[in-house]
Each structure stands twice: as C-alpha cells, then as structure tokens.
Coordinates of C-alpha atoms in Angstrom, one line a residue:
X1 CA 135.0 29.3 -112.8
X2 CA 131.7 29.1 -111.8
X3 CA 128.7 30.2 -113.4
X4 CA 126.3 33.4 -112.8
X5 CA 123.4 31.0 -111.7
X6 CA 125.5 28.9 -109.7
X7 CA 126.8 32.3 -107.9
X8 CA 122.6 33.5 -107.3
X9 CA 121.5 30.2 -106.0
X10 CA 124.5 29.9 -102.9
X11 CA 123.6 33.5 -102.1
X12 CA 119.8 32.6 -101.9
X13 CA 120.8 29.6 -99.9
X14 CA 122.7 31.7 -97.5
X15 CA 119.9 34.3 -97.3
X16 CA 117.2 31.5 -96.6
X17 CA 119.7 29.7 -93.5
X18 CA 120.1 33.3 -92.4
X19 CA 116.4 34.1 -91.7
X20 CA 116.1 30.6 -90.0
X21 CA 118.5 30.9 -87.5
X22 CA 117.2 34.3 -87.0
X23 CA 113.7 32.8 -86.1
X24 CA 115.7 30.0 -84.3
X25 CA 117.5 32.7 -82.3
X26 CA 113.7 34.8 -81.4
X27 CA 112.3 31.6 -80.4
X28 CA 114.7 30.2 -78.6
X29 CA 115.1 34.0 -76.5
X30 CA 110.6 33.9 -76.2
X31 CA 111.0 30.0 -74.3
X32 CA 113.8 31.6 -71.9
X33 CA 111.7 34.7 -70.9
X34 CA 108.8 32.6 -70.8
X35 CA 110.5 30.0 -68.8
X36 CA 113.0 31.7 -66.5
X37 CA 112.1 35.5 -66.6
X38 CA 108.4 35.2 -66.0
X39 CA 108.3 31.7 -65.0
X40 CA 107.4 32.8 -61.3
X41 CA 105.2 35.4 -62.8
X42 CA 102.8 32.6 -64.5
X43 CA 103.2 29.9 -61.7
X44 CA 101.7 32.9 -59.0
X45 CA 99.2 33.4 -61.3
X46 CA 98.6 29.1 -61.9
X47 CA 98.8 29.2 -57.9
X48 CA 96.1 31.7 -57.2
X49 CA 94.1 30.0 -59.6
X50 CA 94.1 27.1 -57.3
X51 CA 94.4 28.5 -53.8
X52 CA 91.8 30.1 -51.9
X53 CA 92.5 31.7 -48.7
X54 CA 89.1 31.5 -46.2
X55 CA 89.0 33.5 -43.5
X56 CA 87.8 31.6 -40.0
X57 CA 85.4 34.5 -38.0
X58 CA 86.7 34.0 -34.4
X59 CA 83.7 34.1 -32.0
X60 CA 82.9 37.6 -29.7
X61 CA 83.0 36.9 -25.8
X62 CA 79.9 36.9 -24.0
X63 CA 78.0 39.6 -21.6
X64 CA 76.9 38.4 -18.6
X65 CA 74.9 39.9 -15.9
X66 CA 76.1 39.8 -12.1
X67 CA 74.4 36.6 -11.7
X68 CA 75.8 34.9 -14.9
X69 CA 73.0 35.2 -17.2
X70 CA 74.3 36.2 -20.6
X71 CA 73.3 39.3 -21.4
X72 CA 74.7 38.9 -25.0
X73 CA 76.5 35.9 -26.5
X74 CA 76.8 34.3 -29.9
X75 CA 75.5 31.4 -31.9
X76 CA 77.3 28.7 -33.8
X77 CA 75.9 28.9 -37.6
X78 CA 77.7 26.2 -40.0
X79 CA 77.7 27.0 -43.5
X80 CA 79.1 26.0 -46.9
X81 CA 81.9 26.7 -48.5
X82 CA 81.1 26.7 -52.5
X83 CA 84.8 27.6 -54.5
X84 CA 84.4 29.0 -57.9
X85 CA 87.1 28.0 -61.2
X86 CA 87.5 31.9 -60.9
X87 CA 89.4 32.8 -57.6
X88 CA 86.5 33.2 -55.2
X89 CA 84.1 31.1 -52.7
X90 CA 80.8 32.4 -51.4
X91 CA 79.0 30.5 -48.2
X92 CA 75.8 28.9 -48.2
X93 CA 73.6 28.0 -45.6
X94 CA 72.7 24.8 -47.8
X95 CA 74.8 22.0 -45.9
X96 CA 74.3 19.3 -48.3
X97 CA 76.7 18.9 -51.5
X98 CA 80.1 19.2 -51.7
X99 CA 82.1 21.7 -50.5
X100 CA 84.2 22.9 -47.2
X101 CA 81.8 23.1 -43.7
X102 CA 83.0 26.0 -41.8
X103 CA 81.7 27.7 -38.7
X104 CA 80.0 31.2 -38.5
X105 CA 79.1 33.2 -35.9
X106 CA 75.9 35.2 -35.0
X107 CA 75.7 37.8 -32.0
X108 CA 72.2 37.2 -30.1
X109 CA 71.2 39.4 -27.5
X110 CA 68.5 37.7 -25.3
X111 CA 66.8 40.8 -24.0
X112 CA 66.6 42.5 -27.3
X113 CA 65.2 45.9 -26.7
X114 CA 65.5 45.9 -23.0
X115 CA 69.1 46.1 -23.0
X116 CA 70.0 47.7 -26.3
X117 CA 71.2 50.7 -24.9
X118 CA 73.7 49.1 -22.5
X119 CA 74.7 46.3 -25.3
X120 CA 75.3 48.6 -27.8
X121 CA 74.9 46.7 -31.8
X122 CA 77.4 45.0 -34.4
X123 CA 78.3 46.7 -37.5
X124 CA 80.2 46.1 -40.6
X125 CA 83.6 48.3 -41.3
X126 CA 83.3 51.2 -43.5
X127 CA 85.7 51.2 -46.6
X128 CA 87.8 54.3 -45.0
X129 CA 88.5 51.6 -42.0
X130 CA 89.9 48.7 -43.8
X131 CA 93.3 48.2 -43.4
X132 CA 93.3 50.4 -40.1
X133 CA 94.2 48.8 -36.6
X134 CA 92.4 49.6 -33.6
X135 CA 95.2 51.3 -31.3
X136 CA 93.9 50.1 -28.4
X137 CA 95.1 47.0 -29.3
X138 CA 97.2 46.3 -32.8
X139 CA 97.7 43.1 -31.8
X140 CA 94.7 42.2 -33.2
X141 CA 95.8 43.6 -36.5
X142 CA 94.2 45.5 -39.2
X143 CA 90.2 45.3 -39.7
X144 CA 89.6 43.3 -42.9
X145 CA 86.3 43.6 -45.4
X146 CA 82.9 42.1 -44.0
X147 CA 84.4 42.1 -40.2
X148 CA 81.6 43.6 -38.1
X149 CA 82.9 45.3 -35.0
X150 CA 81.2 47.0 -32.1
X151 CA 78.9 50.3 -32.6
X152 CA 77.7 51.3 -29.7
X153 CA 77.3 50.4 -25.9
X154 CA 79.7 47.9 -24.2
X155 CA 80.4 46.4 -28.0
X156 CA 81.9 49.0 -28.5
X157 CA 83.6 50.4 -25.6
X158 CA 84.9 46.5 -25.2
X159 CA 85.6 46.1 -28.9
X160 CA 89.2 44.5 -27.6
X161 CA 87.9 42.6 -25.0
X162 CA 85.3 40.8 -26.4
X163 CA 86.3 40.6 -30.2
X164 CA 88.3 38.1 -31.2
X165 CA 91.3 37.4 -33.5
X166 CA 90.0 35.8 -36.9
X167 CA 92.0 32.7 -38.3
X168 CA 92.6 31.3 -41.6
X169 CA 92.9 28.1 -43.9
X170 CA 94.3 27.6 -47.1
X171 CA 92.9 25.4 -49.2
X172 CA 93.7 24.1 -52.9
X173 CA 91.1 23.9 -55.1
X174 CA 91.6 22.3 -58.7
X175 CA 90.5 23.7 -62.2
X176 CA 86.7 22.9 -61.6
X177 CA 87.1 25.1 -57.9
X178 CA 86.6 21.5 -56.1
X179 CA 88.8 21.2 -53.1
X180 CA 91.7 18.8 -53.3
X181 CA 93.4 19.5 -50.1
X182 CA 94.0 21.9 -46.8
X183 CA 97.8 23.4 -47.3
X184 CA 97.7 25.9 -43.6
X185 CA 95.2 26.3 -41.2
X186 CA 95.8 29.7 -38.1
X187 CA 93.0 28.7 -36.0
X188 CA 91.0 31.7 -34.9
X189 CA 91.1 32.7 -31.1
X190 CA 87.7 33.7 -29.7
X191 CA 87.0 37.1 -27.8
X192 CA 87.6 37.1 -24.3
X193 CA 83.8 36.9 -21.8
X194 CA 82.9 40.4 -20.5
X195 CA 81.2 40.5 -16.4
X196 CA 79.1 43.5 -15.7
X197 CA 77.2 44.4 -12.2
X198 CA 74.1 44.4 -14.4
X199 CA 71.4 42.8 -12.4
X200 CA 69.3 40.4 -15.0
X201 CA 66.1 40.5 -13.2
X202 CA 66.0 44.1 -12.7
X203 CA 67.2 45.6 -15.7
X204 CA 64.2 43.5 -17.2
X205 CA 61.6 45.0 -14.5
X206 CA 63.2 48.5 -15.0
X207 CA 62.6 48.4 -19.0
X208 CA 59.2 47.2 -18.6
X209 CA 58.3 50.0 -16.5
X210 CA 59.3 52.4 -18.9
X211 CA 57.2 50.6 -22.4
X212 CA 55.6 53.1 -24.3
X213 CA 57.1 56.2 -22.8
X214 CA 60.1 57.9 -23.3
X215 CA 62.3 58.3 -20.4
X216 CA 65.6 57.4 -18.8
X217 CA 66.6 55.5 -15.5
X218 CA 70.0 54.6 -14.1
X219 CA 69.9 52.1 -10.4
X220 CA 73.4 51.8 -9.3
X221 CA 74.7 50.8 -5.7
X222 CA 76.6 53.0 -3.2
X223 CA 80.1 52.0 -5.0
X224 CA 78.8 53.6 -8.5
X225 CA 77.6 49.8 -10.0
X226 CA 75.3 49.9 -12.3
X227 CA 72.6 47.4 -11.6
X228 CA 70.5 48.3 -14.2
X229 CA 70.2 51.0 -17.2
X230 CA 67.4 51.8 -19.7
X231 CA 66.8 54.5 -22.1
X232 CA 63.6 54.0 -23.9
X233 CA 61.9 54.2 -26.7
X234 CA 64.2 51.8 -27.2
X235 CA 65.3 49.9 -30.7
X236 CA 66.0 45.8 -31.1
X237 CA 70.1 44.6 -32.1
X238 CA 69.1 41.4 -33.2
X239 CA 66.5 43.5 -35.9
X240 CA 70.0 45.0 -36.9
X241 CA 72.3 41.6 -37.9
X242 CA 69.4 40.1 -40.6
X243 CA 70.3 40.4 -44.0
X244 CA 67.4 42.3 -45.1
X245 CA 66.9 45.2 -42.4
X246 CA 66.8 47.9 -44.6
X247 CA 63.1 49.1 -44.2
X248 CA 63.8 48.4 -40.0
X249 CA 67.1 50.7 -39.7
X250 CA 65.0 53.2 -41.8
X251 CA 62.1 53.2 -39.7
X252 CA 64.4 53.7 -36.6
X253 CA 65.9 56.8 -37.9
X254 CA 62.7 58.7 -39.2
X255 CA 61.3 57.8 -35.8
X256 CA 60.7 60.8 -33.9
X257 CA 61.1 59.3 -30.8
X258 CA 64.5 58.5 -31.2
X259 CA 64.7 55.3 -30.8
X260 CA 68.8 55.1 -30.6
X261 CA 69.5 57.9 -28.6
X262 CA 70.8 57.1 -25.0
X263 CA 69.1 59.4 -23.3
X264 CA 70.7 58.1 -20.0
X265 CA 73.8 59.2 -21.2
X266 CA 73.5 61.8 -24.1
X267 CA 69.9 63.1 -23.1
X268 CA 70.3 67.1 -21.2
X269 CA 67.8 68.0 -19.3
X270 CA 66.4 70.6 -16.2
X271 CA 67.1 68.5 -13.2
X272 CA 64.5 70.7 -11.4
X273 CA 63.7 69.7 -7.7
X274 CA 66.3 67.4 -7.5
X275 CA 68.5 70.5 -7.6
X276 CA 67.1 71.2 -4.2
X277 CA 69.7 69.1 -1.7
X278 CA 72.6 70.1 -3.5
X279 CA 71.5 73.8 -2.9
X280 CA 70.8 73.0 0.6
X281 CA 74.5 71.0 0.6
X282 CA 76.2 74.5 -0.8
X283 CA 74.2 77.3 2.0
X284 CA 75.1 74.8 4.9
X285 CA 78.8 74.2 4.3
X286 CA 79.5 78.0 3.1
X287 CA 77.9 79.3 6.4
X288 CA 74.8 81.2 5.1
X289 CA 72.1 79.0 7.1
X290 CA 72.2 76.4 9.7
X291 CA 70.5 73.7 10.6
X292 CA 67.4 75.9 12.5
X293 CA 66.9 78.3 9.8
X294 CA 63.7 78.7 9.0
X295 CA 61.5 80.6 6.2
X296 CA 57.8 81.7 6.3
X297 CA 56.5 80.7 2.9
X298 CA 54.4 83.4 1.3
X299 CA 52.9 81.5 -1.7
X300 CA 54.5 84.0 -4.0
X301 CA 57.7 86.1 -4.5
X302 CA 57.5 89.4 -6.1
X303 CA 60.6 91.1 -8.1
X304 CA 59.5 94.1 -10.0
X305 CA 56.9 92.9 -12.6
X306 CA 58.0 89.7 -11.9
X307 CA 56.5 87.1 -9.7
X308 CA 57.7 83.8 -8.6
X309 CA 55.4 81.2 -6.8
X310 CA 55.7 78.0 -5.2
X311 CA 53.7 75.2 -6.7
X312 CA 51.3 74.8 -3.9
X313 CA 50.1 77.8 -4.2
X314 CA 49.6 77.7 -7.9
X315 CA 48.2 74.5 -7.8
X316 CA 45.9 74.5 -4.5
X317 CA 45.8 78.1 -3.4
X318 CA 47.6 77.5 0.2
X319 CA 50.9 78.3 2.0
X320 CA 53.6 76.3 3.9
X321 CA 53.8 78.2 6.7
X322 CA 56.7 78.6 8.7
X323 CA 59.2 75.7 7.6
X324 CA 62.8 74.4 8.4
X325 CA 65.0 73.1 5.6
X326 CA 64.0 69.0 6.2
X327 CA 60.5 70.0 5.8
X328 CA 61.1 72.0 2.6
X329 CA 63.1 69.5 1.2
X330 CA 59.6 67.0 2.1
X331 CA 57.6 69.0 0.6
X332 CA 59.7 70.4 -2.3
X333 CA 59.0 74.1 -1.5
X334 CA 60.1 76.6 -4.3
X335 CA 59.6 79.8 -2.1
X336 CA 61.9 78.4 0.7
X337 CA 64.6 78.2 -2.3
X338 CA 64.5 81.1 -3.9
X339 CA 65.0 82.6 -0.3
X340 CA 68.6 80.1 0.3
X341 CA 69.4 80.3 -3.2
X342 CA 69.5 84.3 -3.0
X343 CA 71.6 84.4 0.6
X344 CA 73.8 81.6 -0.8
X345 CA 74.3 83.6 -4.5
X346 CA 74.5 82.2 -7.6
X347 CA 78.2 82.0 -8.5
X348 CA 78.1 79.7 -4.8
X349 CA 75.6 77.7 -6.2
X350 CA 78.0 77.0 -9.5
X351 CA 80.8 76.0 -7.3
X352 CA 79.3 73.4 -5.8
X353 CA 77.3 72.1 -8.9
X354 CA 80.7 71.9 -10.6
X355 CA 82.3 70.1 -7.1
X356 CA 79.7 67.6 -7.4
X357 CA 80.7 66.9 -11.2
X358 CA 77.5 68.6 -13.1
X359 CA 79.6 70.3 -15.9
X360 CA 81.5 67.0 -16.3
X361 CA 81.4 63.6 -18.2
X362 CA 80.9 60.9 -15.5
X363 CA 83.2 58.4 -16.8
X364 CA 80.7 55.6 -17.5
X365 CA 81.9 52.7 -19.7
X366 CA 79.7 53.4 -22.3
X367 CA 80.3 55.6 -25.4
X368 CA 77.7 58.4 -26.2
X369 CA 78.3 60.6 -22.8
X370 CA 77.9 64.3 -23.0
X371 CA 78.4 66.6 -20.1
X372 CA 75.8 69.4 -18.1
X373 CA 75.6 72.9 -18.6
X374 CA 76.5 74.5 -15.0
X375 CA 75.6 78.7 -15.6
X376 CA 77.3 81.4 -13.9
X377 CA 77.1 85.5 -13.8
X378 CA 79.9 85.7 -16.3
X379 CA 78.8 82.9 -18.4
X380 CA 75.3 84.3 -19.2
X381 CA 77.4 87.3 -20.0
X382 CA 79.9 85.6 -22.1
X383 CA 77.2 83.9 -24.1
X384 CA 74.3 86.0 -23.6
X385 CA 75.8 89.2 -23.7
X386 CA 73.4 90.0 -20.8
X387 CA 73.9 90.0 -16.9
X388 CA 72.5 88.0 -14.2
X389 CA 69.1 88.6 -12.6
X390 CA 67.7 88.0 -9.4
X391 CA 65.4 86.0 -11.3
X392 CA 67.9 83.9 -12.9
X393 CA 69.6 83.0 -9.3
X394 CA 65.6 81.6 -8.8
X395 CA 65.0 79.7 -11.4
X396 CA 68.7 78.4 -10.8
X397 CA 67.5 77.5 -7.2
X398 CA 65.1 75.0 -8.5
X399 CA 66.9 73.6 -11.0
X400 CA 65.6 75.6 -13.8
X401 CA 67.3 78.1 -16.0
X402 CA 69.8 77.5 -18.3
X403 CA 71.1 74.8 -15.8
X404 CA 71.2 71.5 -18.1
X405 CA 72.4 67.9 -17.1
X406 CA 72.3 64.6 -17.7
X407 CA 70.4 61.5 -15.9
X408 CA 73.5 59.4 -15.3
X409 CA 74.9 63.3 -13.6
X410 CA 72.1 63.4 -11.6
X411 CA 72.8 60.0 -10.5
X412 CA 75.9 60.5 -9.5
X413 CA 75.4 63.6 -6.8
X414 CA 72.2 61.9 -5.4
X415 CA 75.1 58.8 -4.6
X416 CA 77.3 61.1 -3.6
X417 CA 74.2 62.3 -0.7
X418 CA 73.3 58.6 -0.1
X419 CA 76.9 57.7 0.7
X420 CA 77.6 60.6 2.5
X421 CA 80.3 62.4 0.3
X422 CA 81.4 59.2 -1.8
X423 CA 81.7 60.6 -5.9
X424 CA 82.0 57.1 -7.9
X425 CA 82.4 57.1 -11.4
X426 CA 79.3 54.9 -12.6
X427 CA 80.6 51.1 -14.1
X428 CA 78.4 49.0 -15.9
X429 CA 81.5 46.3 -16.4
X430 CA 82.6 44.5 -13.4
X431 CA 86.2 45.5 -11.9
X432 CA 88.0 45.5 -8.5
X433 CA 89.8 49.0 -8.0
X434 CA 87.6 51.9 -6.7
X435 CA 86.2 54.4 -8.9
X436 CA 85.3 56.8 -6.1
X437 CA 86.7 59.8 -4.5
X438 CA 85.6 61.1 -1.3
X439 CA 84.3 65.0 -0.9
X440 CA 84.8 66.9 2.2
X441 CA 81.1 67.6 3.7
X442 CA 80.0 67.1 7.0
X443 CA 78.3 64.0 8.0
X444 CA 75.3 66.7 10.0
X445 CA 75.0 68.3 6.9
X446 CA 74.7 65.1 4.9
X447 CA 72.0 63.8 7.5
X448 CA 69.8 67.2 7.2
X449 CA 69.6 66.7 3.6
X450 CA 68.8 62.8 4.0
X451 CA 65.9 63.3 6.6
X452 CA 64.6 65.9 4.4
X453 CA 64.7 63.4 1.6
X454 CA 63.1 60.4 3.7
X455 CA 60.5 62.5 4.8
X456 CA 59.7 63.6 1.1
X457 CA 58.8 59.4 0.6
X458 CA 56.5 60.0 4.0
X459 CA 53.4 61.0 4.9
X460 CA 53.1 64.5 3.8
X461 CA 55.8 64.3 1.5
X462 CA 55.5 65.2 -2.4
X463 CA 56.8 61.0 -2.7
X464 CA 53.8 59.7 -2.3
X465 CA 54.3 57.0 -4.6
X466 CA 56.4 55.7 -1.8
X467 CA 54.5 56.1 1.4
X468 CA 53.8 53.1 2.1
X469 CA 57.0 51.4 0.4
X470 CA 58.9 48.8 2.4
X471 CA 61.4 49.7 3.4
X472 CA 62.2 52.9 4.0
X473 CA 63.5 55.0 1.4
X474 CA 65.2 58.4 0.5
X475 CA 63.7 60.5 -2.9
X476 CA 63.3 63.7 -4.7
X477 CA 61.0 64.8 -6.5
X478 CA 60.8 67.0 -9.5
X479 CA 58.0 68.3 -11.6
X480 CA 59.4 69.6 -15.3
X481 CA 57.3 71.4 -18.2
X482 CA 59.0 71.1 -21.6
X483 CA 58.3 73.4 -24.4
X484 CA 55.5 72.5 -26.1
X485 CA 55.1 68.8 -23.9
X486 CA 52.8 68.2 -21.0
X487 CA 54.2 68.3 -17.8
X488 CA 56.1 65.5 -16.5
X489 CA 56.7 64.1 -13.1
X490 CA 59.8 62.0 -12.4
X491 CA 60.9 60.7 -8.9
X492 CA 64.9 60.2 -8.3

C-alpha cells in the first residue's frame, strides 16, 4: 500500500507536468499564428519599411507660336532623392551626397505677363480632386497628391494634350533609408507639344501697347485664327510656380484692376459705334432703306422731354448735313441711326444681333467665355417689368442700352463684314477643319458697309489714327462713357 505522502507528491507531480504542457501548448499555438496566420501580415509591414515607391513627374508639352517660338515649355530641374528609416523620401535641390538623382520639371513661360491670359497658369490639385480622373481622358488615370494641372487658358483647356502620364520606380531602401537597389521602373511619358496660330512678334507688340491700361484686344485673320490676344492689366505665371508666392497671389487678388480677369473673353461691355454696320447690315437686307437713302442730320432729336444728339453737335456745335449711309458710317453719325434704327425697329435689330452670334459664346479654345446680352421689347418686359421706348430703340441703335457683349463677340461680326458673311469660331490652337459657317447677305450690302468703314480710316473719317496708315484699312470707331470712369475711345 502506499503511503498518504507518497499519494500527495504523484498528484503534485501531475499537476506541475499539466501546467507545462499547457504553456507548451499556448506557445507552440502564439509561434503558428505568428508564423503562418500573420506571417504575411508582418513581412508587408517588413516590406514597406524597405520599399519606397517615387513617383517620376512626366514633362508637359510645349506651346509654340505659328512660327515655332515656344510660347510655353518646361525646364529640366534634377534633384535629390533623400529616403528616411521611416517610410518616406523628400527631394533636395542639394545634388551632392548620397541619395537617388531624379528629374523634375518646371513650366517657364517666356513672355510672362504678355501672354498670361492665353497661357493660362499651373496649379496644384485640391484634396476633393485626388483620386478623380479627368473624363476627357481616363487613360491618364486618377490625379495623385502634389500633381499640378492646368488652371486657366490653353493649360487648361489642353490639360490632355499637353500633360503627360507620370511614371514610377521602386526602390529598396535598407534599415538606415540608404538605397540598396531599383526593383521596377514605369518610365513616365511626356505631354504631347501644342501649335497655336499665335503670332510671337505680334502678340508681344499688342501687349506692349496696352502697359498700364486696362483694356482688351483680339487680331485674328479672316479664317477666325487668332494671331494675337491680350487682356491687360495683366498678372505673371512664372510669379505663380515659386515656392514662396504667397504675398504675390494675394496682391493679385486685392488688386482692383483685376489682374486675372480675361477681359477678352469674360469682360461685357457697350459695343457702342461699332454697333453701327450691323444696324446698317439688318435695315438693308429687311428692305427698310437702300443703298441711296439719305438723312438730313439735325444735330439733335427730340422725343417728349427727351432729347437725343449726335456727338458733333455736342462736342463742336455743327451738323452733318445731308448724308448717305457710307458717309455716316465715316463719320459715326448718331442722328442718322436713331433715324434707321427706328424704320428698322428694335425687335429687327435683335434678330440680326442674335444671327450674328451676340447673345452667344464664340467657341474660343479658352476657358473663361461668357456670352452678350442681346435686349428685346419683351425682354425689358420680362426683366424690367417695363415696356420699350422709342428711346430705348436709340440708344439700342448706337450700341448703348442694355445691349452688352464681349470683345472676342465683337470680333467675330466685324470678321464676319471683313469676309463678307464668313462667321468663324475664333482658335487660338492650330487645326485643319473649318470653324466657319457662311451667312446669307448680299455681297452689295456687304461692300456699303465696308466703304463706309474705309472711309471712317480716311480723310474726314472719325479713324484718324489711321489716315495716313499704309495700307489701306477698314475700322470703327466707338466712343464709351462708363459710370463713374472718363470717357474712353477704342478703335476696332
């Protein structure tokens, strides 16, 4: 038999081998968890320790001008790639030490200011448009964090044409964030060039002119290409891409003068005289005058209370006389005017400004477009609550009134008279296809209103900027008063 003792020590023995296979058994189950469960958990984490993905910026085509001259191209910057033990890498512009070279990109836009407007500026993506893809072309894929994309003029518009498709390389780093070795490289594939009909020389002259004013001017050709385009005050894009610009983007938009608005595009203004030949246009084809009308000028019209002069009489005290429609055109006679615009009426008159494209966008490759006001009898009662006057079918006439359009509009009926009906949809980047569409008007019609115009650059014409200009040219000119601005004078 055994004893009592001998019983208490082989159940304490027992106990004792019980708790240390139990241990045994916790360990043993912690190893294979470890090891096989989250095995490819830890060796993600031991890889992203010592991988770093850098992103290779793929450069943005070029502008280039008619002739060639780039307009706006980039510049090769090499910098320094400096990996952390963390799981990051910052770039220096320090070249010496060790560390991956790699190849940046910097947008440079040779005429600064004088082209800004056209060229439009580079700006970083906004939080809400990480992740998003351009739909224009999702082949490019989504927009990542610090990729700077086009915000205005033919950067933007283009964004797919001249931004390229960034690459990438993978690069192992050990546990001091040195490099060991390159595991996958995507080389990056650069923006494709973009050719405008921008004339270099020109658009330089055209900018110039305009320093220290404000003002807008559009040149194209009798096809709708646009040789040169300048809004100004204008603002400088490379001032835009340096690091610290803060106290130059905030001096741009408490500037008064508005230094980024495209006033060639966006501005809405009276188009005044210039008004004139598409009035002329409108009483011709409709049948209310013909070529041999003529008008006595009185100096002043009289309607009630109301009177309405022509400027040479306000200004110099003298009549016209008896004039036909090429010499009022010349000498930019509001009397004659009020006289066509009445026999032609007013809801005439907004037919044809709407024909001619005033109450619409142009179509120009450049983002920022707004269209014109064209008013009517019913609209002024629609909005205004009020009906038409005789006086408002005056000051409509002339291009006053609540009649509102852009430059790049005006533009594009004063080609439409040059080319004798041609309506072209203004293009700053070069292309092959047409952009215009023809209007029915006859060619007699069309020459009245050019004669008139010539004659306005001649001898005893309001153009007497161009009198003795060589050679010959067609104009129109306007004279506008702004609330609470000087008068201004503008030839078109």
């Amino acid at each position: 038999m055994f004893s009592t003792n001998t019983t208490k020590e082989s159940s304490f023995h027992w106990f004792l081998r019980g708790i240390l296979i139990l241990v045994f058994t916790i360990l043993v189950a912690k190893v294979a968890e470890l090891q096989i469960i989250k095995g490819n958990y830890f060796r993600s984490l031991a890889e992203g320790n010592r991988i770093r993905k850098v992103t290779l910026i793929a450069p943005r085509g070029k502008v280039l001008a008619r002739g060639g001259e780039a307009l706006v191209t980039s510049r090769e910057v090499k910098k320094r790639l400096l990996f952390n033990s963390e799981s990051g890498f910052e770039k220096s512009s320090e070249l010496d030490g060790p560390g991956e070279i790699v190849t940046d990109w910097v947008r440079v836009y040779p005429l600064g200011a004088k082209f800004a407007h056209v060229s439009g500026y580079l700006g970083q993506i906004s939080e809400d448009e990480v992740g998003k893809v351009n739909p224009k072309c999702p082949e490019k894929g989504p927009k990542k964090t610090q990729d700077l994309v086009g915000r205005s003029g033919l950067e933007e518009e283009y964004e797919c044409v001249l931004g390229g498709t960034n690459g990438e390389e993978l690069i192992e780093v050990d546990n001091m964030g040195r490099k060991v070795r390159i595991l996958g490289k995507k080389d990056p594939i650069p923006g494709g060039d973009l050719k405008t009909n921008i004339d270099y020389g020109l658009q330089q002259k055209v900018a110039t002119s305009l320093e220290g004013n404000k003002g807008a001017a559009i040149i194209t050709d009798l096809e709708g290409h646009v040789l040169a385009l300048v809004s100004s005050p204008s603002y400088d894009p490379n001032e835009l891409l340096k690091e610290n610009n803060s106290q130059y983007v905030s001096s741009l938009f408490n500037d008064r003068n508005l230094p980024l608005f495209n006033r060639v595009v966006g501005g809405v203004y009276h188009p005044g005289s210039v008004f004139k030949p598409l009035v002329t246009i409108a009483a011709l084809e409709e049948g209310k005058i013909d070529k041999n009308f003529t008008f006595t000028d009185p100096g002043v019209i009289k309607v009630g209370a109301f009177s309405y002069s022509n400027w040479y009489l306000s200004q110099y005290g003298k009549t016209e006389g008896t004039i036909g429609i090429t010499r009022a055109i010349a000498r930019s006679t509001d009397t004659f005017f009020y006289k066509v615009g009445e026999i032609l009426g007013p809801d005439n008159i907004s037919i044809w400004a709407k024909k001619i494209g005033l109450d619409s966008t142009t179509g120009i490759d450049i983002p920022g477009e707004v269209s014109g006001l064209v008013p009517s009898p019913a609209w002024k009662l629609q909005y205004n609550k009020e009906p038409w006057f005789l006086g408002n079918t005056y000051h409509f006439s002339i291009g006053q009134g609540d009649l509102a359009v852009t430059p790049v509009e005006m533009n594009k009926m004063l080609l439409a008279f040059a080319s004798s009906g041609s309506l072209c949809e203004p293009r700053i980047a070069s292309r092959d296809d047409s952009l215009c569409k023809k209007i029915k008007i006859s060619p007699d019609n069309f020459s009245i209103v050019k004669d008139g115009m010539t004659q306005a650059c001649s001898g005893g014409g309001t153009g007497y900027t161009f009198f003795d200009f060589k050679p010959q040219v067609a104009c129109k000119t306007l004279v506008n008063c702004f609330c609470n601005t000087r008068p201004q004078f503008v030839q078109a």
